[in-house]
XYZ file of C-alpha atoms in Angstrom:
391
model
C 44.184 -60.297 58.535
C 41.227 -58.065 57.764
C 41.186 -56.015 54.595
C 41.486 -52.282 54.978
C 38.081 -52.027 53.332
C 36.513 -53.488 56.493
C 33.508 -51.822 58.109
C 35.747 -49.910 60.494
C 37.912 -48.604 57.662
C 34.847 -47.691 55.620
C 33.558 -45.681 58.558
C 36.976 -44.070 58.808
C 36.679 -42.484 55.341
C 33.291 -40.748 55.339
C 32.424 -37.506 53.631
C 35.580 -35.378 53.319
C 38.062 -38.257 53.429
C 36.131 -40.466 51.036
C 35.337 -37.543 48.769
C 39.050 -36.778 48.564
C 39.746 -40.372 47.501
C 36.922 -40.567 44.973
C 37.774 -37.197 43.474
C 41.155 -38.674 42.639
C 39.584 -41.791 41.145
C 41.075 -44.273 43.604
C 39.462 -46.539 46.176
C 41.238 -48.086 49.164
C 42.691 -51.427 48.131
C 42.315 -54.668 50.047
C 45.243 -55.830 52.138
C 47.437 -58.433 50.452
C 48.220 -61.357 52.774
C 51.659 -60.831 54.240
C 52.868 -64.307 53.290
C 52.626 -63.353 49.628
C 55.003 -60.422 50.126
C 58.135 -62.315 51.119
C 60.648 -62.619 48.325
C 64.367 -62.151 47.911
C 65.087 -58.540 46.928
C 67.315 -57.779 43.957
C 70.996 -57.288 44.659
C 71.964 -54.046 46.322
C 73.787 -51.706 43.932
C 75.772 -48.882 45.572
C 74.580 -45.450 44.534
C 76.369 -42.152 44.240
C 76.697 -40.011 47.370
C 74.204 -37.175 47.614
C 74.934 -33.837 45.980
C 75.108 -30.966 48.501
C 72.303 -28.428 48.334
C 71.763 -25.038 49.872
C 69.349 -24.707 52.775
C 68.571 -21.774 55.004
C 69.378 -23.274 58.390
C 72.638 -25.035 57.511
C 74.792 -23.190 60.042
C 72.400 -23.864 62.909
C 71.855 -27.492 61.876
C 75.603 -28.063 61.864
C 75.956 -26.444 65.289
C 73.285 -28.725 66.737
C 74.703 -31.882 65.136
C 78.332 -31.063 65.947
C 77.450 -30.418 69.580
C 75.756 -33.820 69.814
C 78.737 -35.578 68.240
C 81.158 -33.879 70.645
C 79.107 -34.853 73.686
C 78.070 -38.372 72.675
C 80.494 -40.835 71.054
C 78.518 -43.178 68.761
C 79.281 -46.273 70.847
C 77.457 -44.699 73.803
C 74.164 -44.743 71.911
C 72.073 -47.858 72.492
C 70.025 -49.711 69.867
C 66.636 -48.103 70.286
C 64.179 -45.623 68.848
C 65.680 -42.462 70.371
C 69.117 -42.881 68.800
C 67.309 -43.978 65.634
C 65.538 -40.616 65.379
C 68.839 -38.858 66.042
C 70.478 -40.879 63.250
C 67.598 -40.067 60.898
C 68.274 -36.381 61.419
C 72.022 -36.878 61.022
C 71.510 -38.641 57.695
C 69.185 -35.892 56.522
C 72.024 -33.484 57.305
C 74.528 -35.673 55.442
C 72.249 -35.810 52.414
C 71.894 -32.020 52.497
C 75.586 -31.167 52.964
C 77.536 -34.161 51.675
C 79.677 -33.876 54.811
C 80.951 -37.388 55.603
C 81.269 -36.548 59.296
C 77.542 -37.041 59.812
C 77.323 -40.251 57.809
C 80.387 -41.701 59.537
C 78.896 -41.007 62.958
C 75.815 -43.079 62.095
C 77.939 -45.779 60.457
C 80.043 -46.092 63.619
C 76.888 -46.511 65.715
C 75.590 -49.216 63.366
C 78.937 -51.036 63.347
C 79.103 -50.962 67.125
C 75.822 -52.913 67.359
C 76.114 -55.088 64.243
C 74.927 -58.625 64.894
C 74.363 -58.098 68.609
C 71.161 -56.074 68.855
C 67.723 -57.399 69.871
C 64.869 -57.373 67.352
C 61.787 -57.750 69.511
C 59.478 -54.741 69.089
C 58.897 -51.631 67.011
C 61.407 -49.569 68.969
C 64.205 -51.972 68.001
C 63.098 -51.871 64.362
C 63.654 -48.106 64.148
C 67.491 -48.180 64.079
C 67.396 -50.413 61.008
C 66.071 -47.471 58.992
C 69.576 -46.021 59.266
C 71.039 -49.310 58.022
C 68.768 -49.199 54.976
C 69.683 -45.593 54.222
C 73.417 -46.190 54.672
C 73.326 -49.264 52.439
C 72.369 -47.052 49.501
C 75.984 -45.907 49.328
C 77.912 -49.000 50.381
C 75.867 -52.235 50.253
C 77.870 -53.219 53.338
C 77.218 -56.837 54.332
C 76.596 -56.083 58.005
C 74.061 -53.431 57.062
C 72.308 -55.835 54.704
C 72.144 -58.454 57.459
C 70.529 -55.891 59.779
C 67.989 -55.121 57.073
C 67.262 -58.822 56.558
C 66.765 -59.487 60.271
C 64.438 -56.531 60.582
C 62.295 -57.495 57.602
C 62.052 -61.053 58.955
C 60.855 -59.679 62.301
C 58.166 -57.523 60.704
C 56.977 -60.544 58.739
C 56.354 -62.511 61.958
C 55.504 -59.758 64.468
C 52.255 -60.205 66.463
C 49.253 -58.459 64.936
C 45.948 -57.041 66.105
C 42.610 -58.380 64.892
C 42.694 -55.932 61.973
C 46.267 -56.857 61.067
C 48.132 -53.928 62.627
C 51.716 -54.671 63.675
C 51.777 -54.770 67.473
C 54.040 -52.108 68.929
C 55.260 -54.223 71.848
C 55.989 -57.149 69.555
C 57.473 -60.151 71.286
C 57.266 -58.380 74.652
C 53.481 -58.822 74.615
C 52.524 -61.239 71.843
C 49.310 -62.413 73.466
C 47.569 -59.014 73.323
C 49.072 -56.858 70.540
C 48.698 -53.101 70.892
C 48.976 -50.368 68.303
C 51.005 -47.304 69.265
C 51.190 -44.438 66.811
C 54.938 -44.240 67.478
C 55.225 -47.397 65.369
C 54.231 -45.621 62.179
C 57.511 -43.703 62.383
C 59.589 -46.486 63.909
C 58.877 -49.318 61.489
C 57.601 -47.001 58.767
C 60.948 -45.261 58.333
C 62.522 -48.695 57.842
C 59.979 -49.856 55.262
C 60.344 -46.602 53.366
C 64.137 -46.867 53.229
C 64.183 -50.568 52.366
C 61.701 -49.956 49.577
C 63.954 -47.253 48.162
C 67.077 -49.381 48.533
C 65.696 -52.347 46.611
C 62.974 -50.668 44.555
C 60.844 -53.242 46.326
C 57.110 -52.594 46.064
C 56.064 -54.972 48.887
C 57.736 -52.720 51.479
C 55.626 -49.752 50.455
C 52.509 -51.914 50.045
C 52.893 -53.190 53.597
C 53.474 -49.713 54.996
C 50.512 -48.199 53.178
C 48.281 -50.973 54.498
C 49.527 -50.404 58.042
C 48.838 -46.670 57.823
C 45.233 -47.328 56.836
C 44.787 -49.910 59.596
C 46.195 -47.525 62.237
C 44.034 -44.675 60.928
C 40.883 -46.788 60.982
C 41.549 -47.656 64.617
C 43.003 -44.431 66.034
C 42.353 -41.336 63.898
C 39.622 -39.099 65.302
C 37.055 -38.263 62.650
C 36.258 -34.769 63.937
C 39.809 -33.444 64.452
C 41.940 -35.672 62.228
C 44.312 -36.267 65.153
C 45.339 -39.680 66.466
C 44.849 -41.204 69.880
C 48.021 -42.763 71.211
C 47.212 -46.468 71.243
C 44.867 -49.355 70.650
C 44.748 -51.360 73.887
C 42.581 -54.477 74.133
C 41.174 -53.513 70.722
C 39.928 -50.134 71.996
C 41.451 -46.670 71.429
C 43.376 -45.197 74.349
C 42.950 -42.647 75.833
C 39.210 -43.148 75.548
C 38.594 -39.400 75.786
C 39.797 -37.070 73.006
C 43.310 -36.404 74.289
C 45.930 -36.035 71.569
C 49.600 -36.368 72.478
C 51.733 -33.903 70.530
C 54.900 -35.804 69.679
C 52.953 -38.941 68.814
C 50.897 -37.039 66.283
C 54.160 -35.488 65.119
C 55.549 -38.941 64.352
C 52.553 -39.698 62.167
C 52.287 -36.344 60.384
C 56.008 -36.198 59.654
C 56.598 -39.704 58.380
C 53.430 -39.781 56.257
C 54.470 -36.574 54.519
C 57.840 -38.147 53.770
C 56.267 -41.373 52.562
C 53.911 -39.556 50.202
C 56.875 -37.696 48.712
C 58.341 -41.000 47.450
C 55.198 -43.114 46.934
C 54.136 -43.012 43.265
C 50.775 -41.366 42.732
C 49.588 -44.379 40.770
C 50.116 -46.621 43.804
C 46.702 -48.098 44.684
C 46.855 -46.706 48.235
C 48.394 -43.308 47.506
C 45.200 -41.264 47.757
C 43.942 -43.151 50.795
C 47.188 -42.390 52.634
C 47.013 -38.796 51.400
C 43.519 -38.471 52.861
C 44.820 -39.592 56.254
C 47.677 -37.084 56.065
C 45.437 -34.240 54.922
C 43.138 -34.738 57.892
C 45.935 -34.882 60.437
C 47.576 -31.757 58.984
C 44.263 -29.913 59.179
C 44.059 -30.899 62.845
C 47.645 -29.848 63.472
C 47.154 -26.420 61.905
C 44.016 -25.891 63.976
C 45.904 -26.430 67.237
C 49.049 -24.336 66.689
C 49.663 -21.956 69.568
C 50.036 -18.210 68.825
C 53.720 -18.603 69.760
C 54.110 -20.881 66.735
C 54.712 -23.973 68.877
C 52.437 -26.836 69.891
C 51.466 -28.039 73.343
C 52.494 -31.444 74.559
C 48.769 -32.287 74.496
C 47.836 -30.383 71.377
C 44.152 -29.903 72.212
C 44.732 -28.906 75.863
C 46.680 -25.634 76.077
C 45.242 -25.316 79.570
C 47.599 -28.049 80.784
C 51.177 -29.012 80.213
C 53.700 -27.002 78.209
C 54.847 -26.116 74.713
C 57.052 -28.943 73.471
C 60.031 -28.772 71.116
C 60.057 -32.153 69.380
C 56.364 -32.026 68.480
C 56.789 -28.507 67.112
C 59.740 -29.530 64.944
C 57.979 -32.618 63.579
C 54.778 -30.705 62.819
C 56.565 -27.798 61.157
C 58.471 -30.070 58.788
C 55.308 -32.051 57.999
C 53.344 -28.892 57.211
C 55.988 -27.694 54.768
C 56.029 -31.066 53.039
C 52.236 -31.171 53.074
C 52.125 -27.927 51.124
C 54.515 -29.382 48.547
C 52.148 -32.350 48.215
C 49.160 -30.076 47.701
C 47.478 -31.156 50.940
C 47.783 -27.775 52.681
C 47.302 -24.253 51.366
C 50.765 -22.930 50.559
C 50.259 -19.534 52.206
C 48.814 -20.986 55.396
C 51.607 -23.555 55.522
C 54.341 -20.955 55.020
C 53.013 -18.811 57.859
C 52.652 -21.764 60.226
C 56.069 -23.156 59.321
C 57.776 -19.793 59.761
C 56.305 -19.235 63.212
C 57.169 -22.769 64.284
C 60.728 -22.403 63.045
C 61.112 -19.254 65.117
C 59.850 -21.142 68.143
C 62.313 -23.990 67.622
C 65.213 -21.591 67.099
C 64.399 -20.023 70.462
C 64.618 -23.482 72.061
C 68.223 -23.916 70.919
C 70.486 -22.277 73.481
C 74.215 -22.320 74.235
C 75.378 -24.431 77.168
C 79.012 -25.215 77.889
C 79.820 -23.405 74.671
C 77.723 -25.768 72.549
C 74.290 -25.588 70.896
C 71.711 -27.361 73.056
C 68.150 -28.335 72.171
C 65.883 -27.663 75.166
C 62.254 -28.337 76.002
C 61.833 -31.978 74.922
C 59.434 -34.123 76.930
C 60.598 -37.462 78.275
C 59.845 -40.938 76.889
C 56.095 -41.397 76.785
C 53.730 -44.331 77.140
C 49.975 -44.299 76.475
C 48.238 -42.419 79.277
C 45.723 -39.737 80.113
C 45.746 -35.958 80.101
C 47.377 -35.529 83.490
C 50.062 -38.081 82.649
C 51.049 -36.381 79.394
C 50.879 -32.897 80.881
C 53.006 -33.924 83.851
C 55.903 -35.522 81.995
C 59.192 -33.754 82.723
C 61.186 -31.992 80.027
C 64.920 -32.124 79.539
C 67.726 -30.833 77.338
C 69.923 -32.619 74.819
C 67.672 -35.672 74.315
C 68.573 -37.709 71.226
C 65.096 -37.850 69.720
C 64.558 -34.146 70.386
C 67.810 -33.294 68.643
C 66.881 -35.625 65.777
C 63.463 -34.025 65.334
C 65.043 -30.564 65.244
C 67.538 -31.716 62.596
C 64.665 -32.983 60.453
C 63.234 -29.476 60.508
C 66.480 -27.536 60.085
C 67.716 -29.540 57.083
C 64.570 -28.819 55.048
C 64.926 -27.158 51.695
């Protein structure tokens, strides 16, 4: 595995990015070999349930979540990234309200799949983030086994030349690819496992992966990410930036930085990556407050709900981290929130999230712009819940 201080990574942090790191007195640290990270975590100790807190959009968030629960019994959700994003939003809502209904829905989904799910690529890692979050309050044995299986997979997953965890995993071990989706899908798991066990190697591994992905895929001029690394080259080759994919990165990095100690050796390097992507996001916001499905091509495609929700939440968190001007962030967040509210309509007497683009693979401008949109998609609902449950 190459260190993150390789020539490519050094090129990745010129001028503004490197200046941001050096101003904070921290240099990017070398990657620790993965084999040295494996150790038995300390015993899980159940914690207290979260204390409810007030938040502005509680009524709407409950309407959206309750409508999903009424339409979709937990056992109908498969073990994959889309339901994982939905569960992430549900658990955010549980943590905000203390309402057991939302936690129990996710627990029922986890129990339905316990011991029977595949663990073969990043998209099957994502649901384990819910297991790690749920285990904070129960230390349930089936949840802990899910966590163990997932960590074991990440330890052995195929890697690119630079050490990035291949998105397609065991589906394509001979030619690993990086997809920016992975930074949310396995990143949410590593974040939650690190919190559960107070286990530094989880956060070390995730920070290293962020810097590897950024060195390969983050555009130096805009701060935005291309979708994938295919055959060790960024794809798309031209500067085409898929909205929801960049939303995955911006959102999860802002969440990671909110729990990563500032004295962590990679904190300021990760913060530099997040600052640059947030600058790029703010520069591409549409006057409506939303973002286009290809953020730098408002001439094609459509305004897209899930990307808008992910970006808006990331911008608010970025301001709290000091990465974005507070006034600029508040204005952008407010406009985006209005746009998302307008995308939530009533159908069959229930709140319905509209305007979410379909599942997306790496492609070109015409491919992204031509993807159909639909209503009531799990990952779209989950992204909206992430936004609505914010403080």
